[in-house]
mmCIF file of C-alpha atoms in Angstrom:
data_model
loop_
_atom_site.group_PDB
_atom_site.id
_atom_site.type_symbol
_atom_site.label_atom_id
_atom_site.label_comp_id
_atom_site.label_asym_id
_atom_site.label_seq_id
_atom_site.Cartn_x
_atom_site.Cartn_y
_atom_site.Cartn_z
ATOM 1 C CA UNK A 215 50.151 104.945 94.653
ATOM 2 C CA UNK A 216 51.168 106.507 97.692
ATOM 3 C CA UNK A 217 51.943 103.656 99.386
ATOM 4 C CA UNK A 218 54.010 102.469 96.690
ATOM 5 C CA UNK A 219 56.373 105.417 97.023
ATOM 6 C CA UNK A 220 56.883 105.069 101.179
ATOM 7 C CA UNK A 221 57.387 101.367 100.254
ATOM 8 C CA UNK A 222 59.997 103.001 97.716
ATOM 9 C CA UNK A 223 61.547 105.252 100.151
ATOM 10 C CA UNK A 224 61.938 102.671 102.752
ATOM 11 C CA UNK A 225 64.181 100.404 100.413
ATOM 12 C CA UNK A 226 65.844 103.349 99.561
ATOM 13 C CA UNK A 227 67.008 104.359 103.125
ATOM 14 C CA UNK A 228 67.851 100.870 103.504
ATOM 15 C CA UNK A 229 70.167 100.322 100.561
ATOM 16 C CA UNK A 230 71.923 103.694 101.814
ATOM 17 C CA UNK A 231 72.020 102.648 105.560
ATOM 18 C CA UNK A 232 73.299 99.286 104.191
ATOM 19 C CA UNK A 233 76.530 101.191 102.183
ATOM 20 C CA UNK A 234 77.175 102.892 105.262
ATOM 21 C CA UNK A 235 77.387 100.131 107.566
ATOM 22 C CA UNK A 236 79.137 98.249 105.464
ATOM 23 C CA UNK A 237 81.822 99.955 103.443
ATOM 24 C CA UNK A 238 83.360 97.206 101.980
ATOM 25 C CA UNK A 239 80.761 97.008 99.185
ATOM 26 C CA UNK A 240 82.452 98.630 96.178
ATOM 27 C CA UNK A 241 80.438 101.978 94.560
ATOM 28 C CA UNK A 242 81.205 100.182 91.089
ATOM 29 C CA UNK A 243 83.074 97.404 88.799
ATOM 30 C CA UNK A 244 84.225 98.262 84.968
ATOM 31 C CA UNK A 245 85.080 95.841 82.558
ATOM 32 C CA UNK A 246 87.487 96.611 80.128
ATOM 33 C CA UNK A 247 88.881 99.673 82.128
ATOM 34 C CA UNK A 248 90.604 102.431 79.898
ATOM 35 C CA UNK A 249 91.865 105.897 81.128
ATOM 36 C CA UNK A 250 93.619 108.481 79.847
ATOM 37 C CA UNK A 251 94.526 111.302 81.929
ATOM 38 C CA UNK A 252 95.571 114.632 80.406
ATOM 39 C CA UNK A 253 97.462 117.523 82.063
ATOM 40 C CA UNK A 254 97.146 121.319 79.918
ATOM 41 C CA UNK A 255 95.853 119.577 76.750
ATOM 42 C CA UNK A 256 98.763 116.880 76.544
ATOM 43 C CA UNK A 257 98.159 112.688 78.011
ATOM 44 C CA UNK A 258 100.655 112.657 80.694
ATOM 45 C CA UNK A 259 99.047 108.716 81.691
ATOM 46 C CA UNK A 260 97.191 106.134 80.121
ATOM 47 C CA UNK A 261 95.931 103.538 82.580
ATOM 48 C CA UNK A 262 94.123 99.897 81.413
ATOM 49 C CA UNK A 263 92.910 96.982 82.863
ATOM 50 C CA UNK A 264 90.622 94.100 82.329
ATOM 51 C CA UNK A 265 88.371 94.745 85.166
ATOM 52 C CA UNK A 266 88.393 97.779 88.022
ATOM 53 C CA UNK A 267 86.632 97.859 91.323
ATOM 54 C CA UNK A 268 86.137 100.686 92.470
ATOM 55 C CA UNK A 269 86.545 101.349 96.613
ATOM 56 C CA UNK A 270 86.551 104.902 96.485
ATOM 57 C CA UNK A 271 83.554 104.946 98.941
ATOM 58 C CA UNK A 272 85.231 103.800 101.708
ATOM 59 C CA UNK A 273 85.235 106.799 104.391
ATOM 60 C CA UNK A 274 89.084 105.738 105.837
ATOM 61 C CA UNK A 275 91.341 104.778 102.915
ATOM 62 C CA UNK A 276 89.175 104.986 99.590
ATOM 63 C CA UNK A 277 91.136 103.191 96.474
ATOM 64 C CA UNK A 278 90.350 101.316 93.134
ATOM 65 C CA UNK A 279 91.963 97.783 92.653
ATOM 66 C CA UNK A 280 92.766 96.015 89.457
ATOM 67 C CA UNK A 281 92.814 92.275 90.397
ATOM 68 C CA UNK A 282 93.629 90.909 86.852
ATOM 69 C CA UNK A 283 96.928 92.637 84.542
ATOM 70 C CA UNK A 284 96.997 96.068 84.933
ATOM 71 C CA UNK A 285 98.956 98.617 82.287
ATOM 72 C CA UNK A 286 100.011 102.177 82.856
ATOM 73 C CA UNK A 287 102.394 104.077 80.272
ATOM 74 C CA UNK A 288 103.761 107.464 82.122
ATOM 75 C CA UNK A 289 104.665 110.150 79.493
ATOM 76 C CA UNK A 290 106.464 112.983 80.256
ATOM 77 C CA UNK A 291 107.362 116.587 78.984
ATOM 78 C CA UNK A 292 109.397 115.241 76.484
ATOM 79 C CA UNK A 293 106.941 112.831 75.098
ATOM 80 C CA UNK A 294 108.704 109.754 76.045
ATOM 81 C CA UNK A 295 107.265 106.821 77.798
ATOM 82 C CA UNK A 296 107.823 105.071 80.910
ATOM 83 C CA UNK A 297 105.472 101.352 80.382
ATOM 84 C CA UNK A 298 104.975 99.668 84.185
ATOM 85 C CA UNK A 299 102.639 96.507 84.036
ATOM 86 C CA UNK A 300 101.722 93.888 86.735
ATOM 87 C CA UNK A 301 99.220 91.249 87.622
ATOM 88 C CA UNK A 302 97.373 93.518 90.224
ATOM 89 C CA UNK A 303 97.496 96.953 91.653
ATOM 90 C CA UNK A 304 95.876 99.148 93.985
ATOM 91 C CA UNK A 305 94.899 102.618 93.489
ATOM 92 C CA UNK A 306 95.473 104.783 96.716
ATOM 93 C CA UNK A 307 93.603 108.213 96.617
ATOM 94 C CA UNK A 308 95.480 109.632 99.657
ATOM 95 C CA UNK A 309 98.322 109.619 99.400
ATOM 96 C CA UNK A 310 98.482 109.240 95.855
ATOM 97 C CA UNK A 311 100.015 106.421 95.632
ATOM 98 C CA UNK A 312 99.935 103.088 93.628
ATOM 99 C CA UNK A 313 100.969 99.173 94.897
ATOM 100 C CA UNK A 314 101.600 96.696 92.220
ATOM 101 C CA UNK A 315 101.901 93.524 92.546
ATOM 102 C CA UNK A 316 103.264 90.311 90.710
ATOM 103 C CA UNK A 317 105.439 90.271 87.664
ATOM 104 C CA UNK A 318 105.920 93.949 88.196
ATOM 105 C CA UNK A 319 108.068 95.245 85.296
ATOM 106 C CA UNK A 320 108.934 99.256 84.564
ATOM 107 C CA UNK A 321 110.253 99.549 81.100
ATOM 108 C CA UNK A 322 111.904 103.319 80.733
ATOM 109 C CA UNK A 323 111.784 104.781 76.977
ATOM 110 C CA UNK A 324 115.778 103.631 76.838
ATOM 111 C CA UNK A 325 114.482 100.132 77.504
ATOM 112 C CA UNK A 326 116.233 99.783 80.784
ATOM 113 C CA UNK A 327 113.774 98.003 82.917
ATOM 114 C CA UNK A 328 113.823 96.631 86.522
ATOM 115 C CA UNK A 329 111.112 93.878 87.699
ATOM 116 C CA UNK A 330 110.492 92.776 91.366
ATOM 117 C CA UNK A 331 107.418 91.105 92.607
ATOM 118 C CA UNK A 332 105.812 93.820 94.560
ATOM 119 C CA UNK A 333 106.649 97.620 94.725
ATOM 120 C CA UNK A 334 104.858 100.990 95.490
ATOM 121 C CA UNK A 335 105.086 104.113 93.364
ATOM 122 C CA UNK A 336 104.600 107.354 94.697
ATOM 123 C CA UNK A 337 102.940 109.567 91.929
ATOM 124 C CA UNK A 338 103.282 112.543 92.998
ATOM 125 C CA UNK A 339 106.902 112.616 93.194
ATOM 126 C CA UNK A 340 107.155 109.809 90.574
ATOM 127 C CA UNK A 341 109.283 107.882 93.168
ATOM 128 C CA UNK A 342 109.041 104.183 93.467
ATOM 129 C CA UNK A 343 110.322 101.349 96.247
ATOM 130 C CA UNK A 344 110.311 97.780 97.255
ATOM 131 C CA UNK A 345 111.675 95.410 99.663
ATOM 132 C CA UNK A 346 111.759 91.813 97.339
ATOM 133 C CA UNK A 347 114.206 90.828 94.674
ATOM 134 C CA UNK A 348 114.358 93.242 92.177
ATOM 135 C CA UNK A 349 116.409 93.187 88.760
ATOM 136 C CA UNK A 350 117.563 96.451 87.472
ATOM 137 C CA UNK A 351 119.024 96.366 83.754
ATOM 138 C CA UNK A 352 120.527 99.117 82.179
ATOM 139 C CA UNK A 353 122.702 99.108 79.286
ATOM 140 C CA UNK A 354 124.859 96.340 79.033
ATOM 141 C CA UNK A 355 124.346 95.749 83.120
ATOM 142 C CA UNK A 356 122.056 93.219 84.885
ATOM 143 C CA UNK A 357 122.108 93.850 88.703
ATOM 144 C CA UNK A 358 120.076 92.619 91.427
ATOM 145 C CA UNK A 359 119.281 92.979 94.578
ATOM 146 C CA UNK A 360 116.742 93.056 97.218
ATOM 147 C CA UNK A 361 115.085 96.044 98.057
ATOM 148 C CA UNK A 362 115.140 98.889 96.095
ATOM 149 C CA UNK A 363 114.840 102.927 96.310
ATOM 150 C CA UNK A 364 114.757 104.971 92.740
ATOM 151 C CA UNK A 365 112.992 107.821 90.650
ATOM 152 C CA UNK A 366 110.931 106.428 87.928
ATOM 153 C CA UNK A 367 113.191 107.267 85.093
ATOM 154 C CA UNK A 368 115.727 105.237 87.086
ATOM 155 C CA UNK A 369 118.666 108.307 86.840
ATOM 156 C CA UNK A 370 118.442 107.490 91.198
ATOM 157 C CA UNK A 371 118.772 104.139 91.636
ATOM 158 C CA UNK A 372 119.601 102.513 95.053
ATOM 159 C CA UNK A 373 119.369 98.763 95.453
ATOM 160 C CA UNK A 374 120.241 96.429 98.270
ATOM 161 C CA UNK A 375 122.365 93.334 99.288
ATOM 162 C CA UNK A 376 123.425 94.125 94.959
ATOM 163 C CA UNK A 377 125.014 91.132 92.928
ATOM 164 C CA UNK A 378 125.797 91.150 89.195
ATOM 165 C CA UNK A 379 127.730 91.772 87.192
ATOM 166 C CA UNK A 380 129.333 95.556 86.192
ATOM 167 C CA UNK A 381 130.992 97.997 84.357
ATOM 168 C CA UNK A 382 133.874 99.892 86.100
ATOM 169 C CA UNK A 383 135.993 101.807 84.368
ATOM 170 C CA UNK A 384 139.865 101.943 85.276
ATOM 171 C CA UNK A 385 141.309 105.149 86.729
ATOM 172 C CA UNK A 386 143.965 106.442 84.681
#
């Protein structure tokens, strides 16, 4: 018997000695990935995804990465949502930040939208940028452009190189 637990031990120091030498081994992989995150009682996110590997072991830059169609719907104070969706996405922990990539498309709760192909989102300040073709509509407007600077309501919008067509109304 005591042999049995040293041979125990030993693996044990090896599978640990093993995650430490090699950090790329994710800590853990859900399937059918569903969070909601609440702030003083209310959801202020709701995250999903078909599968999530989590990286948040890694000592340097620890993340989670959804490599197949991931969904988050922002809410704020005034219960309104903000839907984003893309084909992947990567979870930063510091800063908090998110990356999403392909078919990236933010609908606000006014159904303006804008869709690019790869964009990052600051959370914290709810802040989000890109450098690829990105096509902002709101109201009756389609606009786009290539590169992009804007809160995530979209009341700050900056876009690049812009083509489309738009509204101006005449000075009287």
């Amino acid at each position: 018997m005591t042999a049995m637990l040293f041979s125990c031990s030993k693996n044990i120091d090896q599978v640990k000695r093993l995650y430490q030498e090699n950090e790329s081994i994710p800590i853990s992989e859900t399937k059918d990935f569903k969070l909601t995150y609440t702030l003083e009682g209310n959801s202020v996110l709701k995250l999903s995804a078909p599968i999530m590997i989590d990286y948040s072991n890694q000592k340097k830059f620890s993340y989670q990465y959804f490599p197949e169609n991931i969904k988050i719907e922002v809410i704020n104070n005034d219960h309104k949502k903000t839907v984003i969706t893309a084909r992947k996405a990567l979870l930063y922990k510091n800063p908090d930040m998110a990356e999403l990539v392909g078919d990236v498309k933010i609908t606000g709760s006014d159904n303006s939208s804008l869709e690019t192909g790869h964009l990052f989102w600051d959370a914290t300040h709810q802040h989000i940028f890109g450098d690829e073709k990105t096509v902002l509509k709101q109201n009756d407007e389609k606009i786009t452009g290539i590169g992009f600077d804007s809160s995530l309501d979209f009341k700050n919008v900056r876009l690049n190189k812009i083509t489309g067509v738009l509204r101006v109304e005449n000075p009287k």
